[in-house]
XYZ file of C-alpha atoms in Angstrom:
598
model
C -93.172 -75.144 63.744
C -92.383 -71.796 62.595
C -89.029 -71.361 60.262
C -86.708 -68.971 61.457
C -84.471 -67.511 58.912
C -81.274 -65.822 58.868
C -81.815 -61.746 56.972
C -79.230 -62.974 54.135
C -81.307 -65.859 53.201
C -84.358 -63.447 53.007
C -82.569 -60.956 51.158
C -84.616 -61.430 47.970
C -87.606 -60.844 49.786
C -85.997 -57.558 51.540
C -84.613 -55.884 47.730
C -87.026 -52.950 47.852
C -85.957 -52.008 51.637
C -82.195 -52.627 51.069
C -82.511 -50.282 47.575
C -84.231 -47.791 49.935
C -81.894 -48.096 52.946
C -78.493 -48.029 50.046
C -80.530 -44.768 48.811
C -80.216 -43.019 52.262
C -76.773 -44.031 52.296
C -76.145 -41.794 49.288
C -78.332 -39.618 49.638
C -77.446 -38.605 53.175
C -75.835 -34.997 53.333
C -74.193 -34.620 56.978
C -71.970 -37.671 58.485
C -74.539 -38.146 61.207
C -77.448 -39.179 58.911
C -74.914 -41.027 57.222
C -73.692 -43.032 59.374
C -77.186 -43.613 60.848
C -78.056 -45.073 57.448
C -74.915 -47.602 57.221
C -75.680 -48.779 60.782
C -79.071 -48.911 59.818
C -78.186 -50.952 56.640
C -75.802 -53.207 57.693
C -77.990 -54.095 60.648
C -80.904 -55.092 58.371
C -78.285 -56.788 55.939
C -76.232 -58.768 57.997
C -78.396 -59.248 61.266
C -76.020 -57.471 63.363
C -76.976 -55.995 66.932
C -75.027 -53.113 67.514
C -72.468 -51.382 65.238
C -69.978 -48.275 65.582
C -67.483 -46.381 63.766
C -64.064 -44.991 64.573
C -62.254 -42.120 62.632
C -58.056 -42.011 63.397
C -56.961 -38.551 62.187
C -53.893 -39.241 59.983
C -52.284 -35.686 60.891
C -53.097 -35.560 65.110
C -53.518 -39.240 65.572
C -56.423 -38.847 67.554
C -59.022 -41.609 67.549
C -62.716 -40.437 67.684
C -66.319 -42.483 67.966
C -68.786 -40.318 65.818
C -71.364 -42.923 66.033
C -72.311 -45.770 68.393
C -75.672 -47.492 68.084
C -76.366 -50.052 71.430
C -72.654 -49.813 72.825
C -72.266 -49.000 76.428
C -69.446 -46.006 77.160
C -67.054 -49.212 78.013
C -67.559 -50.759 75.037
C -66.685 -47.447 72.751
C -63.695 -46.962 74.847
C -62.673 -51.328 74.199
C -62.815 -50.943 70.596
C -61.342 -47.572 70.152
C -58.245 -49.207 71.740
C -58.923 -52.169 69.917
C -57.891 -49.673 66.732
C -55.138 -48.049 68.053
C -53.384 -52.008 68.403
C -54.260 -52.463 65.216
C -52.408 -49.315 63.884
C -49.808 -49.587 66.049
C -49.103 -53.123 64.234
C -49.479 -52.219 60.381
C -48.657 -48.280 60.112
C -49.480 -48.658 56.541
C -53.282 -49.000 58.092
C -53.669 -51.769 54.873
C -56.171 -54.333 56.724
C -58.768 -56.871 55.707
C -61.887 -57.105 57.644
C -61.006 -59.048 60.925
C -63.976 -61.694 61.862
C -64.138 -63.551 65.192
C -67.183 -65.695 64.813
C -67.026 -66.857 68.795
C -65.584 -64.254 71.179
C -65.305 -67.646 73.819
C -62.400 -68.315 71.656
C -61.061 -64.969 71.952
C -57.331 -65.804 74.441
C -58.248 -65.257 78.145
C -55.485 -62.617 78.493
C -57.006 -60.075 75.669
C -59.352 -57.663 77.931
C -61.881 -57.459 74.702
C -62.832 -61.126 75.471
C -64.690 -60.270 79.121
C -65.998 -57.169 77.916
C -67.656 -58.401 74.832
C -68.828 -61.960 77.043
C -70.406 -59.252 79.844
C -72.471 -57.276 77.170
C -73.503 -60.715 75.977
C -72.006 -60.176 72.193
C -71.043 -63.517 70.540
C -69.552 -62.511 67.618
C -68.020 -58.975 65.286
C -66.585 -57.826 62.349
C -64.355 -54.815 62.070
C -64.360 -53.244 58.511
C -61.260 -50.664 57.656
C -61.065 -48.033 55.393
C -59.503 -44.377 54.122
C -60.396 -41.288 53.581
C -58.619 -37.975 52.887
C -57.473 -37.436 56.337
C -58.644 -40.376 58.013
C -58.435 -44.211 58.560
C -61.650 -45.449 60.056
C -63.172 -48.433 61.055
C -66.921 -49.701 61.246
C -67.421 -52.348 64.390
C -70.120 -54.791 63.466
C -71.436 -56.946 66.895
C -73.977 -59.580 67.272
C -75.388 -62.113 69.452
C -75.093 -65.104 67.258
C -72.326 -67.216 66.689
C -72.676 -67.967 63.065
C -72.887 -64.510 61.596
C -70.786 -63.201 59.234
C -70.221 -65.557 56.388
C -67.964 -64.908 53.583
C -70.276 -63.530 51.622
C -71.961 -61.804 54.132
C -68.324 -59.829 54.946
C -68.256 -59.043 51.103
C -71.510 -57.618 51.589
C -70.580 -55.762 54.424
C -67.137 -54.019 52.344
C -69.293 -53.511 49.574
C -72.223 -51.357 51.721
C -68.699 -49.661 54.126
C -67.178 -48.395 50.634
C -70.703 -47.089 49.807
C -70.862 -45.071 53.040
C -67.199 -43.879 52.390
C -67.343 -43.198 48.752
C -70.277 -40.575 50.429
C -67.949 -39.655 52.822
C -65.641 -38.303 50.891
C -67.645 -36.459 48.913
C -68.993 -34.396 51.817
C -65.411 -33.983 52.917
C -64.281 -32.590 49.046
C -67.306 -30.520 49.634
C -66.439 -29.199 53.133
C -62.646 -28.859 51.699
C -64.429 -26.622 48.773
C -66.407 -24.562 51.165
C -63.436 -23.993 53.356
C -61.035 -22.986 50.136
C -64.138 -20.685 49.610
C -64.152 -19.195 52.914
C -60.609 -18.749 52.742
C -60.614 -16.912 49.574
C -63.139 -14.745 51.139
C -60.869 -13.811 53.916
C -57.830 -13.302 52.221
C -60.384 -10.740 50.032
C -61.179 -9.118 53.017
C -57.612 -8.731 54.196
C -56.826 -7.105 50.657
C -60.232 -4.674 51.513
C -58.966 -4.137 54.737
C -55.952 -2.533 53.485
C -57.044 -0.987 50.526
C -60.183 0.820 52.791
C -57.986 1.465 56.804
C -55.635 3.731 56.404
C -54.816 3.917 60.305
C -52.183 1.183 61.425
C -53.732 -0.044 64.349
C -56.947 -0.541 62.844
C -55.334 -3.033 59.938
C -53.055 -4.796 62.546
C -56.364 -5.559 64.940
C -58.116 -6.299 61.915
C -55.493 -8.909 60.175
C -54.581 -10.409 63.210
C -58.715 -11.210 63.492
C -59.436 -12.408 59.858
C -55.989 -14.739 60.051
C -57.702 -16.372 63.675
C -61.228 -16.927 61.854
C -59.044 -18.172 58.750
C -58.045 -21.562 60.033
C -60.878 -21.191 62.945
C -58.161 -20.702 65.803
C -59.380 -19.763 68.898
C -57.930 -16.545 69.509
C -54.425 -14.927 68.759
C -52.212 -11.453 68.943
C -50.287 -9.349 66.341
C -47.098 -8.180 67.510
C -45.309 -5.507 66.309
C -41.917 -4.681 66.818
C -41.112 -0.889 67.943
C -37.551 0.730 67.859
C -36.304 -2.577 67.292
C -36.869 -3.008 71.233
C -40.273 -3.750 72.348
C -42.622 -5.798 70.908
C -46.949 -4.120 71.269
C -49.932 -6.509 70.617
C -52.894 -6.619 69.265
C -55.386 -9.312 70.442
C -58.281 -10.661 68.611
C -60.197 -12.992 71.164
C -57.653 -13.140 73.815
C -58.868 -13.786 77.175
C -58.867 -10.428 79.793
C -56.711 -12.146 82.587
C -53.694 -13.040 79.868
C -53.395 -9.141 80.431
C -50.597 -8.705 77.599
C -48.013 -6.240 78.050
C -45.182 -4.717 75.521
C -42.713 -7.265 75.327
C -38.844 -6.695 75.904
C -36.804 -8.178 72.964
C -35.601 -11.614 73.771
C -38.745 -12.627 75.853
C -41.360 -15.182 74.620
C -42.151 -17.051 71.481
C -42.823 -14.279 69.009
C -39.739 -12.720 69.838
C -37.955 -15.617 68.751
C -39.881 -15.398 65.502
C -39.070 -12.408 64.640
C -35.332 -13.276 65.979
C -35.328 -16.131 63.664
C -37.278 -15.129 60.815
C -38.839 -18.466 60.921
C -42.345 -19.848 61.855
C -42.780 -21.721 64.943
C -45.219 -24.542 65.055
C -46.009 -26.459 68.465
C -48.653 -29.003 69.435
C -48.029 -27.988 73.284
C -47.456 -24.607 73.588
C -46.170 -25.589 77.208
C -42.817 -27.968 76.136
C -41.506 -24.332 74.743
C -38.581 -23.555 76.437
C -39.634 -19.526 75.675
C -43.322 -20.169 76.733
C -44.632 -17.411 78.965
C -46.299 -18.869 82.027
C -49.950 -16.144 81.695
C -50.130 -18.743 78.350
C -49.496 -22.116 80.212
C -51.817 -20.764 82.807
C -54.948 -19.920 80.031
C -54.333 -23.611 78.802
C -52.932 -22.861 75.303
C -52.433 -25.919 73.744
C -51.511 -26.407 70.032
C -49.589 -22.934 68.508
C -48.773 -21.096 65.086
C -46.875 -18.277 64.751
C -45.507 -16.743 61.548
C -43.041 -13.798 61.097
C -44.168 -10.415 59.468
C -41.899 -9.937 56.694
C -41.775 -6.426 54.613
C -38.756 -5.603 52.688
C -37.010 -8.254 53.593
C -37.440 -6.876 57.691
C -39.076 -9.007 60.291
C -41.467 -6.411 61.677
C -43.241 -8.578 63.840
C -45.050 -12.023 64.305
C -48.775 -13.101 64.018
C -49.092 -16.530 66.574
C -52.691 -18.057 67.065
C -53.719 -20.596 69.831
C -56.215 -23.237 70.477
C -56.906 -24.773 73.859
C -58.615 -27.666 72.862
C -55.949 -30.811 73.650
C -57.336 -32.671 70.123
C -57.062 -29.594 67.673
C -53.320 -29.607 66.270
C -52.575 -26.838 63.592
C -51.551 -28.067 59.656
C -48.689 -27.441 57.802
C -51.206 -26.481 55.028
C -52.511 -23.963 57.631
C -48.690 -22.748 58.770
C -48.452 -21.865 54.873
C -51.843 -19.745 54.641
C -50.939 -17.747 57.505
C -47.011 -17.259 56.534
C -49.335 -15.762 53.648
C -51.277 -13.237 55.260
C -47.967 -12.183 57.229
C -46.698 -11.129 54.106
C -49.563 -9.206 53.456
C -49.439 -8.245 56.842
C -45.690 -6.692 56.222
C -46.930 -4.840 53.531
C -49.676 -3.351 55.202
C -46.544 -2.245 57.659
C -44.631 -0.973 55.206
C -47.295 0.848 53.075
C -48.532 2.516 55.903
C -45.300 3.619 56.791
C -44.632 4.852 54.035
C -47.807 6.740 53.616
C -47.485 8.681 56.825
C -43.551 9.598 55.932
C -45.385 11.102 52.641
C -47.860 12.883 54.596
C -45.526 14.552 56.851
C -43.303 15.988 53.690
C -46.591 17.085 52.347
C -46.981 19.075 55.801
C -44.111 21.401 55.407
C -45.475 22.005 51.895
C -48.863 22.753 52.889
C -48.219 26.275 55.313
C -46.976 28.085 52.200
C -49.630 26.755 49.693
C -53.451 27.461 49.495
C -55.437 25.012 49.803
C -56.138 23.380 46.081
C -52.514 24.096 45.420
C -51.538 22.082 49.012
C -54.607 18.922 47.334
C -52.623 18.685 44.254
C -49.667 18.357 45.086
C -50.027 15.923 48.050
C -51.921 13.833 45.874
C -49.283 13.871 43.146
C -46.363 13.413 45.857
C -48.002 10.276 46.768
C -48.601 9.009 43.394
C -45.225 9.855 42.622
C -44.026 8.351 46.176
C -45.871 5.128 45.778
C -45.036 4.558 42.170
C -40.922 5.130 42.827
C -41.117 3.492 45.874
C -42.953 0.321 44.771
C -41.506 0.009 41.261
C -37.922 -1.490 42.610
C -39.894 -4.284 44.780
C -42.392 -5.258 42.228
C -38.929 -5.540 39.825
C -37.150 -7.765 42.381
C -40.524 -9.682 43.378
C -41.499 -10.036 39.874
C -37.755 -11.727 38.952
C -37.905 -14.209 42.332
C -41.651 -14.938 41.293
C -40.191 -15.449 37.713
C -37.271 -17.576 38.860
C -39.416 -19.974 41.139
C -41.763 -20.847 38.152
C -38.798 -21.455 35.874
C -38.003 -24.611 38.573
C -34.121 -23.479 38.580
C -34.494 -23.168 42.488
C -36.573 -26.853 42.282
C -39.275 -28.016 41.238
C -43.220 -26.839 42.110
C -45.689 -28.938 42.890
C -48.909 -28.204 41.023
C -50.366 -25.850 43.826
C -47.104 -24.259 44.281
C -47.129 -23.430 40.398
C -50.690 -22.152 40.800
C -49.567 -20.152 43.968
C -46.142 -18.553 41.999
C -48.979 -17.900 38.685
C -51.243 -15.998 40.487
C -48.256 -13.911 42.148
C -46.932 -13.214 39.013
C -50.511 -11.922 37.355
C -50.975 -9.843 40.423
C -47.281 -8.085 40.095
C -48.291 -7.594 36.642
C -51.446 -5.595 37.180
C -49.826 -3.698 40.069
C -47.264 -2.634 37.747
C -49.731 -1.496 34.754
C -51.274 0.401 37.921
C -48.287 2.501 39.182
C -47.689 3.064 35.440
C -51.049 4.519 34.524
C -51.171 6.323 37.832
C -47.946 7.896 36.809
C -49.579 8.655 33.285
C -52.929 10.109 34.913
C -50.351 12.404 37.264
C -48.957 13.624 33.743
C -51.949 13.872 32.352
C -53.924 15.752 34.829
C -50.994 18.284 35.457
C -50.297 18.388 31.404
C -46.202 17.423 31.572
C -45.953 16.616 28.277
C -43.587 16.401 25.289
C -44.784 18.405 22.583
C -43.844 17.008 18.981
C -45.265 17.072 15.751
C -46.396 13.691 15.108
C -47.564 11.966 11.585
C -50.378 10.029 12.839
C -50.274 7.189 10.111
C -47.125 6.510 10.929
C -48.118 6.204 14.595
C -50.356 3.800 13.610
C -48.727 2.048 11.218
C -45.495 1.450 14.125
C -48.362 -0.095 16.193
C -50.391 -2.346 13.468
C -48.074 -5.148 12.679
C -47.881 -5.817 17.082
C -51.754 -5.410 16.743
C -52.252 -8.359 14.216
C -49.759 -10.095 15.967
C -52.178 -9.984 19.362
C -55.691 -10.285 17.417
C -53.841 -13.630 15.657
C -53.134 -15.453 18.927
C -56.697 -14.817 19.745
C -58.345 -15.536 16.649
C -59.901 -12.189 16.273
C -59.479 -10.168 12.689
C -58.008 -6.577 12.523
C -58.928 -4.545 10.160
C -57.317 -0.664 9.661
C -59.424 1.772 7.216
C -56.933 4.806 6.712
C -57.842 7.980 4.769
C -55.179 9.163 2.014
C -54.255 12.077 3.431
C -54.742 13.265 7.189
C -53.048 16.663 9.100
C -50.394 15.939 11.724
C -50.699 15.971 15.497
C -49.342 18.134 17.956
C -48.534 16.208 21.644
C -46.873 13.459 23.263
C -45.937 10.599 21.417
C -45.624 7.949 24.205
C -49.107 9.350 25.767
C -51.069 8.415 22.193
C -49.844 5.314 21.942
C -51.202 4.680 25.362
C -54.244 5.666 24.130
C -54.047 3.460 21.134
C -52.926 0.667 23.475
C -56.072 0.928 25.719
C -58.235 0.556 23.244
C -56.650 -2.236 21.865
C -56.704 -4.212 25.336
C -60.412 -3.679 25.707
C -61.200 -4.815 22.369
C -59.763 -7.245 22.335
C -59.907 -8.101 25.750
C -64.008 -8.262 25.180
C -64.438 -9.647 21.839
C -64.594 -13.479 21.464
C -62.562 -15.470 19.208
C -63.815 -15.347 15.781
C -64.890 -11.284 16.454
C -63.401 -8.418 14.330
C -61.595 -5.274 15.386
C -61.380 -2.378 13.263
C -59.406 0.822 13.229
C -60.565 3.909 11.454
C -58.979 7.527 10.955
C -60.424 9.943 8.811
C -60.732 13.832 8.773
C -63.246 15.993 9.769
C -63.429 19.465 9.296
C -60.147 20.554 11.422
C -60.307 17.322 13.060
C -58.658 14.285 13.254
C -61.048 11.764 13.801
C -60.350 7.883 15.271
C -62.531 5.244 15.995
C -61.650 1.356 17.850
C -64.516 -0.633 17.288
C -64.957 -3.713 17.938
C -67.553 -6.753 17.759
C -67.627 -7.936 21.401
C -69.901 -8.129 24.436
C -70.773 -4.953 24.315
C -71.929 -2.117 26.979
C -75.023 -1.442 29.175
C -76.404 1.838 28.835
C -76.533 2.167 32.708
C -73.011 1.872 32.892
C -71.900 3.738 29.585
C -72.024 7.453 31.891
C -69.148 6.123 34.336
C -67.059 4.132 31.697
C -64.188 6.918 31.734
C -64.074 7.262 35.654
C -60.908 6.341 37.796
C -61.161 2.711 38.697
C -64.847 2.154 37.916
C -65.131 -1.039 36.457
C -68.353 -2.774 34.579
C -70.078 -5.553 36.474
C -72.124 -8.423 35.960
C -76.052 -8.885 37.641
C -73.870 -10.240 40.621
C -71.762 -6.636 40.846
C -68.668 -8.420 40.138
C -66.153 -7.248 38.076
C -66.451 -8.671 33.919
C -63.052 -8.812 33.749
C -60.129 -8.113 36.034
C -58.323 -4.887 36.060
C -57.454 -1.752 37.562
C -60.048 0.265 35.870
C -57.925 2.677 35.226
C -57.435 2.517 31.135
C -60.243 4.738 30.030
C -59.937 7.219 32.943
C -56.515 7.421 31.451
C -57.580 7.222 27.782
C -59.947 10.453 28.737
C -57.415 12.559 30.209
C -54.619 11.993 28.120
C -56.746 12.948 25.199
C -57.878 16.003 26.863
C -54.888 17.382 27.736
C -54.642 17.271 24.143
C -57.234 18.730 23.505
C -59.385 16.557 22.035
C -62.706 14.632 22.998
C -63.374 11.132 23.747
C -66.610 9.327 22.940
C -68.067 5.850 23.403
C -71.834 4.020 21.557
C -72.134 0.698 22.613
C -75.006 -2.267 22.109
C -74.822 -5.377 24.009
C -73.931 -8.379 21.863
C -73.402 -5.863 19.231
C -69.983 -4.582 20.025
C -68.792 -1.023 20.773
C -67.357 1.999 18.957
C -64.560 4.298 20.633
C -64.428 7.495 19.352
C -61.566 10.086 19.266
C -61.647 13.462 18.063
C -57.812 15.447 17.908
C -57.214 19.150 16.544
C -55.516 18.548 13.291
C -51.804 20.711 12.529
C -50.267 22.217 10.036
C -46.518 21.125 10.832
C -43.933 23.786 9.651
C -42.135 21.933 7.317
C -45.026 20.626 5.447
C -48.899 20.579 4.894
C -49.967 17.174 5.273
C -49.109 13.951 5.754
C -50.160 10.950 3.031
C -49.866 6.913 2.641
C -47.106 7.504 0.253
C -44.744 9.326 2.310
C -44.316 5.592 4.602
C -43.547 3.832 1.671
């Protein structure tokens, strides 16, 4: 007579296959081999004949089946509505594994019972659980009656949580890649309008990267025009929609722009403004966002899906309110820009042609830095006022989002200021004073210390007796002084040194920053002083963020004084900035000495 025996009471004899089989169950990197592992597990473990899981999304409350081993179409469709009852009974989805041991004692009026007695299944186990965005539930049936012990239902939790502690790893993994992906569009959006200077080429181009942001399936731009008409432009928009300029008051993204608020519909149908081309084309679920620049709605970006189960996020309504933003800029700048170019037109017919370059480039320095210092002031305060919590209080991503805002206001601002410095610079509009230079330097020293402190870096200030005055600007030098500064100690780490030397040479007036930081390729040590070239790491990626304008403007402000500008540099070393000035004789005196500040 030949012993049959139940898998648990084998189980010592089965260690090295479970250990393997719990292995694959960790080690599995897509949800498909994963759940192919548990249902290969738990089969093994608790002698189970067929198994299946459901995932309910939490945000569309759609149920799904990604995985069915042995269960006819019928059976799928019995247990997926099997979890539905159950949710519909407990919304706080907070369940214990449900056993029936004997489906024959399953009531006659609950459908499951014929279904599971016609696919010959005795007996199941349904196992719940969470993930970020889910609530899911692993069916577990078999053909004999006295499965599913106690312990063998702690068994089965224990291997479930296994699966799902996996799970939501490759979920914070896919949420990682897809912050990624998003960062990488929103960089593209800023290239986009940094590199097209042509409106509808950044309009067609935003309204793409926002579709293939949240993976939409197409979507339009629209853009209002003498406050009338409403033009689009499509990304992915199906020929027969056939869109046409809008008249104001007709359709959704009217209304968006009407309201100055997004819309956000999971049938785009129930809309009492929907236009029937977009019922027709079977647009389903629907985002649109107004286009906001200077406080004007100047349009609306709306993206559509036709798939029934795909329902757009709040989390996605936010990204894409972004990129509107950025959108209304875009708008605005380019606006701006071609109002710039048209008063450099009536210049340009009684100027030759270098005169007619420089001065269109310096109106639109000029242009951009007036026009965009009063927004960055007012954006700047808001941005301030929202991290201070006196409007409410952030959540943690919301104080990351207002942080960010406020660092990027801050380097546009240092921007239009050293344009505006490079415009004086170039064209020489400076002040002309006789300056001491130690006392220049000393004025400076004591906020110097005061930075190298707070990052534990040591200043140090070698200063010869006596040195000649200098003849220039006195708000230019201290820029230059101020550079310097930043980028040492900007690149020095925390224990480095810093030290500031002036001396005489000849007729010259000779400074030096140096500093013991990272130091300088060679390669890179011929471009340093260019406008906005910046050094980069093996990966070409900027070693520090900035405008990379600082030493363009260090060189030219020093040259319109007539002076040089010179820069040795070893990596892991440091590097030594050198600055030669013609020396003065200052009317009412020869020189200027250490004694004179005291």
């Amino acid at each position: 007579m030949q012993l049959i025996t139940h898998p648990m009471d084998n189980y010592q004899a089965q260690s090295h296959e479970l250990a393997e089989w719990l292995q694959s169950i960790q080690n599995a990197q897509t949800t498909d081999s994963l759940w192919n592992a548990l249902s290969q597990t738990l089969q093994m473990v608790l002698g189970c004949k067929k198994t299946a899981v459901y995932l309910k999304n939490l945000t569309t409350a759609t149920v799904t089946c990604p995985y069915a081993n042995g269960l006819t179409d019928h059976m799928r469709d019995v247990f997926a509505e099997t979890m539905r009852s159950y949710a519909a009974v407990n919304p706080d989805l907070v369940f214990s594994p449900v056993v029936v041991s004997d489906v024959h004692q399953i009531p006659d009026e609950q459908l499951i019972k014929r279904t599971l007695i016609e696919e010959m299944i005795d007996a199941y186990m349904l196992i719940f659980f969470t993930t970020f965005d889910s609530w899911g539930m692993v069916a577990l049936l078999g053909d004999n009656a006295t499965l599913f012990s106690p312990n063998e239902v702690n068994t089965g939790q224990a291997i479930v949580e296994l699966a799902v502690a996996n799970l939501k790893n490759q979920q914070m993994q896919q949420k990682l890649a897809a912050a990624r992906v998003r960062e990488l569009r929103r960089n593209e959006i800023t290239q986009t309008l940094n590199q097209a200077f042509d409106l509808p080429t950044i309009l067609q181009s935003i309204c793409r990267i926002a579709t293939e942001l949240i993976y939409a399936d197409g979507g339009v731009l629209g853009l209002v025009v003498d406050n009338q008409i409403m033009i689009f432009y499509p990304y992915n928009v199906p020929a027969k929609m056939n869109l046409r300029p809008a008249m104001r008051g007709r359709g959704v993204a009217w209304q968006i722009v009407e309201s100055a608020q997004p819309v956000l519909l999971t049938d785009y149908g129930t809309h009492p403004q929907a236009q029937i081309k977009w019922v027709k084309n079977d647009i389903k679920a629907f985002l649109g966002v107004p286009i906001i620049g200077n406080d004007e709605c100047l349009g609306a970006i709306c993206l559509f899906d036709t798939s029934p189960e795909r329902q757009f996020t709040r989390e996605e309504m936010d990204l894409i309110e972004s990129v509107g933003r950025q959108a209304g800029m875009a708008i605005q700048n380019s606006r701006m820009l071609a109002e710039v170019e048209q008063r450099a037109s009536a210049l340009a017919n009684s100027l030759s042609r270098q005169e007619e370059l420089d001065k269109l480039k310096n109106q639109f320095i000029h242009a951009v830095s007036h026009e965009l210092r009063t927004p960055l002031g007012i954006i700047y305060g808001h941005a301030e006022l929202l991290e201070s919590g006196d409007l409410g209080e952030l959540t943690l991503v919301q104080q990351n989002s207002v942080q960010i805002v406020l660092r990027r206001i801050r380097m546009l601002t240092d921007m239009v200021e050293d344009l505006t410095a490079l415009m004086a610079a170039e064209t020489q509009e400076f002040r002309r004073d006789f300056i001491n230079p130690l006392q220049l330097v000393y004025s400076m020293l004591a906020e110097y210390r005061m930075q190298a402190e707070d990052l534990d870096l040591t200043l140090q200030a070698e200063l010869a007796e006596s040195l000649p005055w200098l003849h220039g600007d006195l708000t230019h030098l201290r820029r230059v002084f101020d550079n310097l500064f930043s980028n040492a100690f900007k690149y020095t780490p925390a224990g480095g040194s810093v030290t500031l030397r002036m001396f005489v040479e000849g007729e010259k007036i000779i400074i030096e920053v140096a500093d013991t930081g990272e130091g300088i390729e060679a390669q890179h040590l011929p471009r340093i002083f260019e406008r906005f070239y910046q050094v980069t790491d093996e990966q070409y990626r900027p070693r520090r963020k900035g405008t990379g304008l600082g030493l363009a403007l260090v060189k030219e402000i020093v040259e319109a004084h007539r002076g040089e500008v010179y820069v040795e540099s070893e990596l892991g070393v440091g590097t030594t900035f050198r600055i030669e000035l013609p020396g003065h004789v200052n009317p009412e005196g020869e020189g200027v000495t250490k004694g004179q500040l005291v």
